[in-house]
Coordinates of C-alpha atoms and ligand atoms in Angstrom, one line a residue:
X1177 CA 31.6 -77.0 224.7
X1178 CA 29.1 -77.0 221.7
X1179 CA 31.6 -75.0 219.7
X1180 CA 34.2 -77.7 219.8
X1181 CA 34.6 -80.5 217.7
X1182 CA 34.2 -84.0 219.0
X1183 CA 38.0 -84.5 219.3
X1184 CA 38.6 -81.3 220.9
X1185 CA 35.9 -81.8 223.3
X1186 CA 37.3 -85.1 224.2
X1187 CA 40.6 -83.3 224.7
X1188 CA 39.3 -81.0 227.2
X1189 CA 37.5 -83.8 229.3
X1190 CA 40.8 -85.7 229.4
X1191 CA 42.9 -82.6 230.5
X1192 CA 40.1 -81.8 233.0
X1193 CA 40.4 -85.2 234.5
X1194 CA 44.1 -85.1 234.6
X1195 CA 44.1 -81.8 236.7
X1196 CA 41.4 -83.6 239.0
X1197 CA 42.8 -86.9 239.2
X1198 CA 43.2 -86.8 243.1
X1199 CA 39.5 -86.2 243.3
X1200 CA 37.1 -89.1 242.5
X1201 CA 36.2 -89.9 238.9
X1202 CA 32.7 -89.1 239.6
X1203 CA 33.7 -85.4 240.2
X1204 CA 34.8 -85.0 236.5
X1205 CA 32.0 -87.3 235.2
X1206 CA 29.4 -85.1 237.0
X1207 CA 31.0 -81.9 236.1
X1208 CA 30.8 -82.9 232.5
X1209 CA 27.1 -84.4 232.9
X1210 CA 26.0 -81.1 234.0
X1211 CA 27.2 -79.8 230.5
X1212 CA 25.2 -82.4 228.6
X1213 CA 28.1 -85.1 228.1
X1214 CA 27.1 -88.6 228.9
X1215 CA 28.5 -90.3 232.0
X1216 CA 29.3 -93.2 229.7
X1217 CA 31.5 -91.0 227.4
X1218 CA 33.2 -89.3 230.2
X1219 CA 34.1 -92.5 232.0
X1220 CA 35.6 -93.9 228.9
X1221 CA 37.7 -91.1 228.3
X1222 CA 39.0 -91.1 231.8
X1223 CA 40.0 -94.7 231.6
X1224 CA 41.9 -93.8 228.4
X1225 CA 43.6 -91.1 230.2
X1226 CA 44.5 -93.8 232.9
X1227 CA 45.8 -96.5 230.3
X1228 CA 47.7 -93.8 228.5
X1229 CA 45.4 -94.4 225.5
X1230 CA 44.5 -91.8 222.8
X1231 CA 41.3 -90.2 223.6
X1232 CA 40.4 -89.6 220.1
X1233 CA 37.3 -90.7 218.9
X1234 CA 37.5 -94.4 218.4
X1235 CA 35.7 -96.7 215.7
X1236 CA 34.4 -99.6 217.5
X1237 CA 36.9 -100.5 220.4
X1238 CA 39.9 -100.7 218.0
X1239 CA 42.4 -98.2 216.9
X1240 CA 41.7 -95.9 214.0
X1241 CA 42.3 -97.3 210.7
X1242 CA 45.3 -95.0 209.6
X1243 CA 47.2 -96.3 212.6
X1244 CA 46.9 -99.8 211.8
X1245 CA 50.1 -101.7 211.5
X1246 CA 51.3 -102.7 208.1
X1247 CA 50.9 -106.4 209.2
X1248 CA 47.2 -106.0 210.1
X1249 CA 46.5 -104.0 206.9
X1250 CA 48.2 -107.0 205.0
X1251 CA 46.0 -109.2 207.0
X1252 CA 42.8 -107.2 206.1
X1253 CA 43.8 -107.2 202.4
X1254 CA 44.5 -111.0 202.5
X1255 CA 41.3 -111.7 204.1
X1256 CA 39.4 -109.8 201.7
X1257 CA 40.7 -111.0 198.5
X1258 CA 38.0 -113.2 197.4
X1259 CA 37.4 -115.1 200.4
X1260 CA 33.9 -116.3 201.2
X1261 CA 31.7 -114.3 203.5
X1262 CA 33.9 -111.3 203.6
X1263 CA 31.4 -108.7 203.3
X1264 CA 31.4 -105.0 204.2
X1265 CA 29.1 -105.5 207.3
X1266 CA 31.5 -108.4 208.7
X1267 CA 34.9 -107.1 208.0
X1268 CA 34.8 -103.7 210.0
X1269 CA 34.1 -105.1 213.3
X1270 CA 36.4 -108.0 212.8
X1271 CA 39.5 -105.6 212.5
X1272 CA 37.6 -103.1 215.1
X1273 CA 37.5 -100.3 212.3
X1274 CA 34.7 -98.5 210.5
X1275 CA 33.4 -99.7 207.0
X1276 CA 34.7 -96.3 205.6
X1277 CA 38.4 -97.3 206.5
X1278 CA 37.8 -100.8 205.3
X1279 CA 37.0 -99.2 202.0
X1280 CA 39.8 -96.9 202.0
X1281 CA 42.4 -99.6 202.8
X1282 CA 41.2 -102.0 200.4
X1283 CA 41.0 -99.5 197.7
X1284 CA 44.5 -98.2 198.3
X1285 CA 45.6 -102.0 198.0
X1286 CA 43.6 -102.5 194.8
X1287 CA 40.8 -104.8 196.1
X1288 CA 37.6 -104.0 194.6
X1289 CA 34.2 -104.6 195.7
X1290 CA 32.4 -107.4 193.7
X1291 CA 29.1 -108.2 193.4
X1292 CA 27.8 -111.5 194.5
X1293 CA 25.7 -113.4 192.1
X1294 CA 23.4 -116.3 192.3
X1295 CA 24.7 -119.7 191.0
X1296 CA 24.0 -119.5 187.2
X1297 CA 20.6 -121.6 187.0
X1298 CA 21.4 -122.9 183.6
X1299 CA 24.2 -124.0 181.9
X1300 CA 25.3 -122.0 178.3
X1301 CA 23.8 -125.4 176.6
X1302 CA 20.6 -125.2 178.4
X1303 CA 20.3 -121.6 177.4
X1304 CA 20.8 -122.4 173.8
X1305 CA 18.2 -125.2 174.1
X1306 CA 15.6 -122.6 175.6
X1307 CA 16.2 -120.2 172.8
X1308 CA 15.9 -123.2 170.4
X1309 CA 12.5 -123.9 172.1
X1310 CA 11.3 -120.4 172.5
X1311 CA 11.9 -120.2 168.5
X1312 CA 9.8 -123.1 168.1
X1313 CA 7.1 -121.7 170.4
X1314 CA 7.2 -118.3 168.9
X1315 CA 6.4 -119.7 165.3
X1316 CA 3.5 -122.2 166.5
X1317 CA 1.8 -121.2 169.9
X1318 CA 3.0 -117.9 170.4
X1319 CA 2.7 -116.7 166.7
X1320 CA 1.1 -113.2 167.1
X1321 CA -0.5 -113.6 163.8
X1322 CA -3.1 -116.3 165.0
X1323 CA -4.2 -114.2 167.8
X1324 CA -4.0 -116.7 170.3
X1325 CA -3.9 -115.5 174.0
X1326 CA -1.2 -117.1 176.2
X1327 CA -2.1 -117.9 179.6
X1328 CA 0.8 -118.4 181.7
X1329 CA 1.0 -119.9 185.2
X1330 CA 3.3 -118.4 187.8
X1331 CA 4.6 -119.2 191.2
X1332 CA 6.3 -116.8 193.5
X1333 CA 8.1 -117.5 196.7
X1334 CA 8.3 -114.7 199.4
X1335 CA 11.0 -115.3 201.7
X1336 CA 11.2 -114.4 205.5
X1337 CA 15.0 -114.6 206.3
X1338 CA 16.0 -111.4 204.5
X1339 CA 18.2 -113.3 202.1
X1340 CA 17.6 -110.6 199.7
X1341 CA 19.5 -108.0 201.9
X1342 CA 21.8 -105.9 199.6
X1343 CA 24.7 -106.0 201.9
X1344 CA 24.9 -109.7 201.4
X1345 CA 25.5 -109.3 197.9
X1346 CA 29.0 -108.1 197.7
X1347 CA 32.4 -109.0 198.3
X1348 CA 36.0 -107.8 198.2
X1349 CA 38.5 -109.0 195.7
X1350 CA 41.3 -108.0 193.3
X1351 CA 40.5 -109.6 190.2
X1352 CA 36.9 -110.9 189.9
X1353 CA 37.9 -113.4 187.2
X1354 CA 40.4 -114.9 189.6
X1355 CA 37.9 -115.7 192.3
X1356 CA 36.3 -118.9 193.2
X1357 CA 32.8 -119.8 192.0
X1358 CA 32.1 -120.5 195.6
X1359 CA 32.3 -116.9 196.3
X1360 CA 31.2 -115.3 193.2
X1361 CA 28.0 -117.4 193.2
X1362 CA 26.7 -117.6 196.5
X1363 CA 23.7 -119.7 196.9
X1364 CA 21.3 -118.7 199.7
X1365 CA 20.0 -121.4 201.8
X1366 CA 18.4 -124.1 199.9
X1367 CA 15.2 -124.7 201.9
X1368 CA 14.6 -121.1 203.4
X1369 CA 11.0 -120.4 204.9
X1370 CA 8.9 -119.2 202.3
X1371 CA 5.4 -118.6 201.3
X1372 CA 4.3 -119.6 197.8
X1373 CA 1.6 -117.7 195.7
X1374 CA 0.2 -119.6 192.5
X1375 CA -1.5 -117.6 189.9
X1376 CA -2.8 -118.0 186.2
X1377 CA -2.0 -114.6 184.2
X1378 CA -3.0 -113.5 180.9
X1379 CA -3.3 -110.3 179.4
X1380 CA -7.0 -110.2 180.4
X1381 CA -6.0 -110.6 184.1
X1382 CA -5.4 -113.3 186.4
X1383 CA -7.0 -116.1 188.3
X1384 CA -7.5 -115.9 192.0
X1385 CA -4.5 -116.9 193.9
X1386 CA -3.7 -120.1 195.4
X1387 CA -1.5 -119.7 198.6
X1388 CA 0.4 -122.7 199.8
X1389 CA 1.5 -121.7 203.4
X1390 CA 2.8 -124.8 204.9
X1391 CA 4.7 -126.6 202.4
X1392 CA 7.2 -125.1 200.0
X1393 CA 6.1 -127.0 196.8
X1394 CA 2.8 -127.5 194.9
X1395 CA 2.6 -131.4 194.3
X1396 CA 0.6 -132.9 191.2
X1397 CA -2.4 -133.4 193.4
X1398 CA -2.5 -129.9 194.6
X1399 CA -1.7 -128.5 191.1
X1400 CA -4.5 -130.4 189.6
X1401 CA -7.3 -129.7 192.1
X1402 CA -6.1 -126.5 193.3
X1403 CA -4.8 -124.8 190.6
X1404 CA -6.1 -126.3 187.5
X1405 CA -9.6 -127.5 188.1
X1406 CA -10.4 -124.9 190.8
X1407 CA -8.8 -121.6 189.7
X1408 CA -7.5 -122.0 186.1
X1409 CA -10.8 -123.5 184.7
X1410 CA -12.8 -120.5 186.4
X1411 CA -10.4 -118.0 185.0
X1412 CA -10.8 -119.5 181.6
X1413 CA -14.6 -119.5 182.0
X1414 CA -14.5 -115.7 182.8
X1415 CA -11.9 -114.2 180.8
X1416 CA -11.1 -116.7 177.9
X1417 CA -14.6 -118.5 176.9
X1418 CA -13.7 -117.5 173.3
X1419 CA -11.5 -120.6 173.5
X1420 CA -8.8 -118.9 171.6
X1421 CA -5.9 -119.5 174.2
X1422 CA -3.0 -121.7 175.1
X1423 CA -2.2 -122.6 178.6
X1424 CA 1.6 -122.3 179.1
X1425 CA 2.3 -124.2 182.3
X1426 CA 5.6 -123.3 184.0
X1427 CA 8.2 -126.3 183.8
X1428 CA 7.7 -128.4 186.5
X1429 CA 7.5 -132.2 187.0
X1430 CA 4.2 -131.9 188.9
X1431 CA 2.8 -129.6 185.9
X1432 CA 2.9 -132.7 183.6
X1433 CA 1.9 -135.4 186.0
X1434 CA -0.3 -138.1 184.4
X1435 CA -3.1 -136.8 186.5
X1436 CA -2.6 -133.3 185.7
X1437 CA -2.1 -134.2 182.0
X1438 CA -5.2 -136.2 182.1
X1439 CA -7.0 -133.0 183.6
X1440 CA -5.9 -130.8 180.6
X1441 CA -7.4 -133.1 178.1
X1442 CA -10.6 -133.9 180.2
X1443 CA -11.3 -130.0 180.5
X1444 CA -10.2 -129.4 177.0
X1445 CA -7.3 -127.0 177.8
X1446 CA -5.1 -126.7 175.1
X1447 CA -1.4 -126.4 176.7
X1448 CA 2.1 -126.4 175.5
X1449 CA 3.4 -130.0 175.7
X1450 CA 6.5 -130.8 177.8
X1451 CA 9.1 -131.3 175.0
X1452 CA 8.4 -128.0 173.8
X1453 CA 8.3 -126.1 176.9
X1454 CA 10.8 -123.6 178.5
X1455 CA 10.6 -121.8 181.6
X1456 CA 7.9 -119.0 181.3
X1457 CA 10.3 -116.3 182.2
X1458 CA 8.4 -113.4 180.4
X1459 CA 5.1 -111.7 181.7
X1460 CA 2.4 -111.8 179.0
X1461 CA 2.3 -108.4 177.9
X1462 CA 6.0 -108.3 177.1
X1463 CA 6.0 -112.0 176.1
X1464 CA 5.8 -111.5 172.3
X1465 CA 8.2 -108.8 171.9
X1466 CA 10.7 -110.3 174.2
X1467 CA 10.8 -113.7 172.5
X1468 CA 10.7 -112.0 169.0
X1469 CA 13.6 -109.9 170.1
X1470 CA 15.5 -113.0 171.5
X1471 CA 14.7 -114.6 168.1
X1472 CA 15.9 -111.7 166.1
X1473 CA 19.1 -111.3 168.1
X1474 CA 19.9 -115.0 167.8
X1475 CA 19.1 -114.9 164.0
X1476 CA 21.2 -111.9 163.5
X1477 CA 24.4 -113.6 164.8
X1478 CA 24.0 -116.9 163.6
X1479 CA 25.3 -118.6 160.5
X1480 CA 22.0 -120.8 159.6
X1481 CA 23.8 -123.4 157.2
X1482 CA 26.4 -123.9 159.9
X1483 CA 23.9 -124.3 162.8
X1484 CA 21.1 -126.1 161.2
X1485 CA 21.9 -129.7 162.4
X1486 CA 20.3 -133.1 162.7
X1487 CA 20.3 -133.4 166.3
X1488 CA 16.7 -132.3 166.5
X1489 CA 13.7 -131.9 164.6
X1490 CA 13.1 -128.4 163.2
X1491 CA 9.8 -126.1 162.4
X1492 CA 8.7 -125.5 159.1
X1493 CA 10.2 -122.0 159.0
X1494 CA 13.8 -123.1 160.2
X1495 CA 13.7 -125.6 157.3
X1496 CA 12.6 -123.0 154.9
X1497 CA 15.3 -120.4 156.1
X1498 CA 17.8 -123.4 155.8
X1499 CA 16.8 -124.0 152.3
X1500 CA 16.9 -120.5 151.4
X1501 CA 20.7 -120.1 153.0
X1502 CA 21.6 -123.2 151.2
X1503 CA 20.5 -121.9 147.7
X1504 CA 22.5 -118.6 148.8
X1505 CA 25.5 -120.3 149.9
X1506 CA 25.6 -122.5 146.7
X1507 CA 24.2 -120.3 144.4
X1508 CA 25.9 -121.6 141.3
X1509 CA 24.4 -125.0 142.2
X1510 CA 21.3 -124.7 144.1
X1511 CA 17.9 -122.7 142.9
X1512 CA 15.1 -122.2 145.5
X1513 CA 11.9 -123.5 144.3
X1514 CA 8.2 -123.1 145.2
X1515 CA 6.7 -126.2 144.2
X1516 CA 3.1 -125.2 145.1
X1517 CA 1.0 -123.8 148.0
X1518 CA -1.1 -125.1 150.6
X1519 CA -4.6 -124.6 151.9
X1520 CA -3.4 -122.2 154.3
X1521 CA -1.4 -120.3 151.7
X1522 CA 2.1 -121.7 152.8
X1523 CA 4.4 -122.2 150.1
X1524 CA 5.8 -125.7 149.3
X1525 CA 9.5 -124.9 149.5
X1526 CA 12.2 -127.2 147.7
X1527 CA 15.6 -126.7 145.8
X1528 CA 17.0 -127.9 142.6
X1529 CA 20.7 -128.9 142.7
X1530 CA 22.5 -129.1 139.4
X1531 CA 26.2 -129.8 139.3
X1532 CA 26.6 -130.0 135.6
X1533 CA 24.5 -129.1 132.7
X1534 CA 24.0 -132.4 131.1
X1535 CA 22.2 -134.1 134.2
X1536 CA 18.8 -132.7 133.5
X1537 CA 17.6 -135.9 132.2
X1538 CA 18.9 -137.8 135.2
X1539 CA 16.7 -136.1 137.8
X1540 CA 16.0 -137.5 141.1
X1541 CA 12.8 -136.1 142.9
X1542 CA 13.0 -136.5 147.0
X1543 CA 9.4 -136.0 148.4
X1544 CA 9.0 -136.1 152.3
X1545 CA 6.5 -135.2 155.1
X1546 CA 3.3 -135.5 152.8
X1547 CA 2.1 -137.0 155.9
X1548 CA 2.6 -134.4 158.7
X1549 CA 3.5 -136.4 161.9
X1550 CA 6.2 -138.2 160.0
X1551 CA 9.0 -135.9 161.0
X1552 CA 11.8 -138.1 160.3
X1553 CA 11.0 -138.0 156.8
X1554 CA 11.8 -134.2 156.2
X1555 CA 14.9 -134.7 158.6
X1556 CA 16.2 -137.4 156.5
X1557 CA 15.5 -135.3 153.1
X1558 CA 17.4 -132.5 154.4
X1559 CA 20.4 -134.8 155.5
X1560 CA 20.5 -136.1 152.2
X1561 CA 20.7 -132.6 150.5
X1562 CA 23.1 -131.6 152.8
X1563 CA 25.1 -134.8 151.7
X1564 CA 24.7 -134.2 148.2
X1565 CA 26.3 -130.7 148.5
X1566 CA 29.0 -131.4 151.0
X1567 CA 29.8 -135.1 151.3
X1568 CA 33.7 -135.7 150.1
X1569 CA 33.2 -139.6 150.0
X1570 CA 34.1 -140.3 146.4
X1571 CA 31.2 -143.0 145.8
X1572 CA 28.7 -140.2 147.1
X1573 CA 30.3 -137.4 144.9
X1574 CA 30.1 -139.5 141.8
X1575 CA 26.3 -140.4 142.3
X1576 CA 25.6 -136.8 143.4
X1577 CA 27.2 -135.0 140.7
X1578 CA 25.8 -137.2 138.0
X1579 CA 22.3 -136.2 138.8
X1580 CA 20.2 -133.2 139.3
X1581 CA 18.3 -133.3 142.6
X1582 CA 14.9 -131.7 143.6
X1583 CA 14.4 -132.2 147.4
X1584 CA 11.0 -130.9 148.9
X1585 CA 11.3 -131.8 152.5
X1586 CA 7.8 -130.8 153.6
X1587 CA 5.0 -131.5 151.1
X1588 CA 2.4 -130.8 153.7
X1589 CA 3.2 -127.5 155.3
X1590 CA -0.1 -126.9 157.0
X1591 CA 0.0 -130.3 158.6
X1592 CA 3.5 -130.0 159.7
X1593 CA 2.7 -126.6 161.2
X1594 CA -0.2 -128.3 162.9
X1595 CA 1.8 -130.8 164.4
X1596 CA 4.2 -128.4 165.9
X1597 CA 1.2 -126.2 167.3
X1598 CA -1.6 -128.5 168.3
X1599 CA -1.5 -132.2 167.5
X1600 CA 1.8 -134.0 167.1
X1601 CA 0.1 -137.0 165.5
X1602 CA -1.8 -134.9 162.7
X1603 CA -1.5 -136.7 159.2
X1604 CA -3.5 -135.0 156.7
X1605 CA -4.0 -131.3 155.2
X1606 CA -5.8 -128.8 156.9
X1607 CA -8.5 -128.0 154.6
X1608 CA -12.0 -127.9 156.6
X1609 CA -14.6 -130.5 155.6
X1610 CA -18.0 -131.7 157.0
X1611 CA -18.5 -132.9 160.4
X1612 CA -16.2 -130.4 161.5
X1613 CA -13.6 -132.5 160.6
X1614 CA -10.3 -131.4 158.8
X1615 CA -8.1 -132.5 155.9
X1616 CA -7.7 -135.2 153.3
X1617 CA -4.9 -137.8 153.4
X1618 CA -2.6 -136.0 150.9
X1619 CA -1.3 -139.4 149.9
X1620 CA -4.6 -140.5 148.8
X1621 CA -5.5 -137.5 146.9
X1622 CA -3.3 -137.9 143.7
X1623 CA -5.2 -138.6 140.5
X1624 CA -3.9 -142.2 140.0
X1625 CA -6.7 -144.8 140.8
X1626 CA -8.1 -142.3 143.0
X1627 CA -10.2 -143.7 145.8
X1628 CA -9.8 -147.0 144.5
X1629 CA -9.1 -149.0 147.7
X1630 CA -7.1 -148.3 151.0
X1631 CA -8.8 -144.8 151.3
X1632 CA -12.0 -143.6 152.9
X1633 CA -15.0 -141.4 151.9
X1634 CA -15.4 -140.2 155.7
X1635 CA -13.7 -136.6 156.1
X1636 CA -13.0 -137.6 159.7
X1637 CA -11.0 -140.5 158.8
X1638 CA -7.2 -140.4 158.6
X1639 CA -7.2 -141.8 155.1
X1640 CA -9.9 -139.6 153.8
X1641 CA -9.3 -139.4 150.0
X1642 CA -10.7 -135.9 149.8
X1643 CA -13.8 -135.3 147.9
X1644 CA -12.3 -135.8 144.3
X1645 CA -8.7 -136.2 143.1
X1646 CA -6.5 -133.2 143.6
X1647 CA -9.0 -131.4 145.9
X1648 CA -6.2 -130.3 148.0
X1649 CA -4.4 -127.3 147.0
X1650 CA -1.2 -128.9 148.1
X1651 CA -1.4 -132.1 145.9
X1652 CA -2.9 -130.2 142.9
X1653 CA -0.5 -127.3 142.8
X1654 CA 2.6 -129.7 143.5
X1655 CA 1.3 -132.0 140.6
X1656 CA 1.1 -129.1 138.1
X1657 CA 4.9 -128.3 139.2
X1658 CA 5.6 -131.9 138.7
X1659 CA 4.3 -131.8 135.3
X1660 CA 6.7 -129.3 134.2
X1661 CA 9.8 -131.6 135.3
X1662 CA 8.4 -135.0 135.3
X1663 CA 9.7 -135.9 132.0
X1664 CA 13.1 -135.4 133.2
X1665 CA 13.0 -137.5 136.4
X1666 CA 15.0 -140.8 136.6
X1667 CA 14.2 -141.2 140.3
X1668 CA 11.3 -140.5 142.4
X1669 CA 11.9 -141.3 146.2
X1670 CA 8.9 -140.5 148.8
X1671 CA 9.9 -140.7 152.5
X1672 CA 7.4 -141.9 155.0
X1673 CA 7.6 -143.5 158.3
X1674 CA 7.5 -146.1 160.0
X1675 CA 7.7 -149.6 159.0
X1676 CA 11.4 -150.0 157.9
X1677 CA 10.1 -151.0 154.4
X1678 CA 11.3 -150.1 150.9
X1679 CA 8.0 -150.2 148.8
X1680 CA 7.4 -150.4 145.1
X1681 CA 4.3 -149.0 143.3
X1682 CA 1.5 -149.3 143.0
X1683 CA -0.5 -149.0 146.1
X1684 CA -4.0 -149.8 144.5
X1685 CA -3.2 -153.3 143.1
X1686 CA -1.1 -156.2 144.2
X1687 CA -0.2 -156.8 140.4
X1688 CA 3.4 -156.0 139.9
X1689 CA 4.4 -153.1 137.7
X1690 CA 6.3 -153.3 134.5
X1691 CA 10.0 -152.9 136.2
X1692 CA 9.0 -154.6 139.3
X1693 CA 11.9 -157.3 139.1
X1694 CA 14.8 -154.7 138.7
X1695 CA 13.5 -152.4 141.2
X1696 CA 12.9 -155.4 143.6
X1697 CA 16.6 -156.5 142.8
X1698 CA 18.3 -153.2 143.3
X1699 CA 15.9 -152.6 146.3
X1700 CA 17.3 -155.9 147.9
X1701 CA 20.9 -154.7 147.3
X1702 CA 19.9 -151.1 148.8
X1703 CA 18.4 -152.5 152.0
X1704 CA 21.5 -154.9 152.4
X1705 CA 23.7 -151.6 152.2
X1706 CA 21.3 -150.0 154.6
X1707 CA 21.4 -152.7 157.2
X1708 CA 25.5 -152.5 157.0
X1709 CA 25.8 -149.4 159.0
X1710 CA 23.6 -150.1 162.1
X1711 CA 22.1 -153.5 161.5
X1712 CA 18.6 -151.9 160.5
X1713 CA 16.6 -154.5 159.1
X1714 CA 14.3 -153.6 156.3
X1715 CA 11.4 -155.3 154.2
X1716 CA 10.9 -154.9 150.6
X1717 CA 7.8 -155.3 148.2
X1718 CA 4.9 -153.9 146.6
X1719 CA 2.9 -151.4 148.8
X1720 CA -0.4 -153.6 148.5
X1721 CA 1.4 -156.9 149.0
X1722 CA 3.7 -155.8 151.9
X1723 CA 1.6 -153.3 153.8
X1724 CA -2.1 -152.6 152.5
X1725 CA -4.1 -151.4 149.7
X1726 CA -3.2 -147.6 149.4
X1727 CA -4.7 -145.8 146.2
X1728 CA -3.8 -142.2 145.1
X1729 CA -0.1 -141.9 146.5
X1730 CA 2.2 -139.4 145.0
X1731 CA 4.7 -142.0 143.9
X1732 CA 2.0 -143.8 142.0
X1733 CA 0.8 -140.7 140.4
X1734 CA 4.5 -139.9 139.1
X1735 CA 5.0 -143.6 138.0
X1736 CA 1.5 -143.8 136.3
X1737 CA 2.2 -140.3 134.6
X1738 CA 5.6 -140.1 133.6
X1739 CA 6.7 -143.7 133.9
X1740 CA 9.6 -142.8 136.1
X1741 CA 12.2 -145.7 136.0
X1742 CA 13.5 -145.7 139.9
X1743 CA 10.1 -145.2 141.9
X1744 CA 10.5 -146.0 145.8
X1745 CA 8.7 -145.0 148.9
X1746 CA 10.8 -145.5 152.1
X1747 CA 8.9 -146.2 155.1
X1748 CA 11.8 -145.2 157.6
X1749 CA 12.5 -146.1 161.1
X1750 CA 11.2 -147.6 163.4
X1751 CA 8.8 -150.5 163.6
X1752 CA 6.6 -149.2 166.5
X1753 CA 8.6 -148.8 169.5
X1754 CA 8.4 -144.9 169.2
X1755 CA 6.6 -144.8 165.9
X1756 CA 6.2 -141.3 164.5
X1757 CA 7.9 -139.9 167.7
X1758 CA 11.3 -141.0 166.8
X1759 CA 13.7 -139.6 169.2
X1760 CA 15.9 -136.9 167.7
X1761 CA 19.0 -138.7 168.7
X1762 CA 18.1 -141.4 166.0
X1763 CA 17.6 -138.9 163.1
X1764 CA 21.7 -139.1 162.1
X1765 CA 21.7 -143.0 162.2
X1766 CA 18.4 -143.1 160.1
X1767 CA 19.4 -140.5 157.7
X1768 CA 22.9 -142.2 157.3
X1769 CA 21.8 -145.6 156.6
X1770 CA 19.0 -144.4 154.3
X1771 CA 21.4 -142.1 152.3
X1772 CA 23.9 -145.2 152.0
X1773 CA 21.0 -147.1 150.6
X1774 CA 20.0 -144.3 148.0
X1775 CA 23.7 -144.0 146.9
X1776 CA 23.4 -147.9 146.2
X1777 CA 20.2 -147.4 144.3
X1778 CA 21.6 -145.0 141.8
X1779 CA 25.2 -147.0 141.7
X1780 CA 23.1 -150.1 140.7
X1781 CA 21.1 -148.3 138.2
X1782 CA 24.1 -146.7 136.8
X1783 CA 25.4 -150.2 135.8
X1784 CA 22.3 -150.9 134.3
X1785 CA 21.6 -150.4 130.5
Ligands
LIG121 O1 -0.4 -145.4 153.9 C1 0.3 -144.6 153.1 O2 0.1 -143.5 152.5 C2 2.0 -145.0 153.5 N1 2.1 -145.6 154.5 S1 2.1 -144.5 155.9 O3 2.3 -145.2 157.1 N2 3.3 -143.8 156.0 O4 1.0 -143.8 155.8 C3 2.3 -146.0 152.3 C4 2.7 -145.3 151.1 C5 2.5 -146.2 149.9 N3 3.0 -145.4 148.8 C6 2.6 -145.8 147.6 N4 1.3 -145.8 147.5 N5 3.2 -145.7 146.4
LIG122 ZN1 3.2 -141.7 155.5

């Protein structure tokens, strides 16, 4: 019997039984049992002979696939075409055939095996948002050049229900595209049994693990006590005692709960703020290269001048890249400028826009973000620059094209980067001073009635005037640049926030300057125009009268040095609800109304002798 193949062997048994049917079935069964054939097999063959069925080897308990009726084949194909739950494992037994016949029949009918996926975790919009935030992070907290170590926190779930079994990951279908998402993207059970393990990880190692066996989530209490205070702090003490690190918590509500937030601050743990965070999807040693890669790929594809928008605030790098791109795109009108440089060596980047050669003596200079935390100011400046170049409104075109424009969106680049990296509320420069304090107020540092009121001698104060006028590389170098173009300026507009006020020089005195009246009259018209779009109410007046004494500001130095006729400071939205943290969705309305008023100012002055 050994030399026979299985089907021949089964035929021999069947033939023997037919010949000995007059005897008991056990005779045949025992006969072959002696020869090593199981009693079960022989009994089964005997039954088949009695029933007139084929004795060839059967798959499961049904008929061989190739003998399936056309109707059944069709049923198999229909059942398999993109239907939920039709897996390799299930379909064979259902049709009482082997997996390989399933495969063959489906292949013959052009039904393909497709891979089941998890439902996508993020929408396309969310993915874009993540990339944008990663760019921000890579330029600030993750900047490889500052050597800051990143400590990520990671939680992994270990499941017990075999939901990762590969057999569950496929299904059959004719055209993958047509298949319902319910089938393509199968979600596993939402609350499956799992064990949660939490770790803080950096390139220097990891903390001890926190294992959460009973519950499936780590709430704010557990996170604060078990993860932050107990494990992260110890890990920092052991591996990051140099203090040059930033903690990147995984995005979760509990990780930014009030008590956790308080713990970060109390324990002096620098961390990525929630509004800048994205899920920390990379392991630390590949982090920088992956992020960079992502950024490079993203940058490579996009047209920066189309994509730079005003629905969110931008990093210094994004603003500067955009300025460069604008200069390239409008190369016949726009020149990229370096107006000076900062203490930390960053260029103060701006542009000069000129539509016609005769306009140089009607130049308008726009300064913004001299105070680092006043992000709306640079957003408005870039918006205005864009409008000057692209608006099709005839009133705008008339004003835009009858002037030259100098736009410097970020006068204080070190401070601006610092607001993205470490302290969103930072105002000053980043020059180190005594007592471990940093920075002078760049709007108190200009050489016009320097430190004559409304300024401080304390380096730790937010209005520290600096040790002397132009002590800050930023004000000094920019003033030197201004000396080269100051004579051509008709207007100097300085953007700050927040107060909703249009201010006239000077800041050191309540005395009115020579052309106070015309500036006031035109200013009144301008704030009226400003209010027309969204009803935003502005106040107008001399700095010292309307707000407070503030000596050594940039517009005051310009007015004092060049006598520039049109000199205003805008304190943009709002009046304190959000303050410096004006929500990004208010950028465009703020910029629109401000630009309306700027156009009005120059229209009004154009009418004057
Ligand atoms: O204090 C300032 O420097 C400005 N206000 S802010 O809240 N943005 O800090 C006012 C600037 C006044 N402008 C002149 N001195 N011309
Ligand atoms: Zn300011």
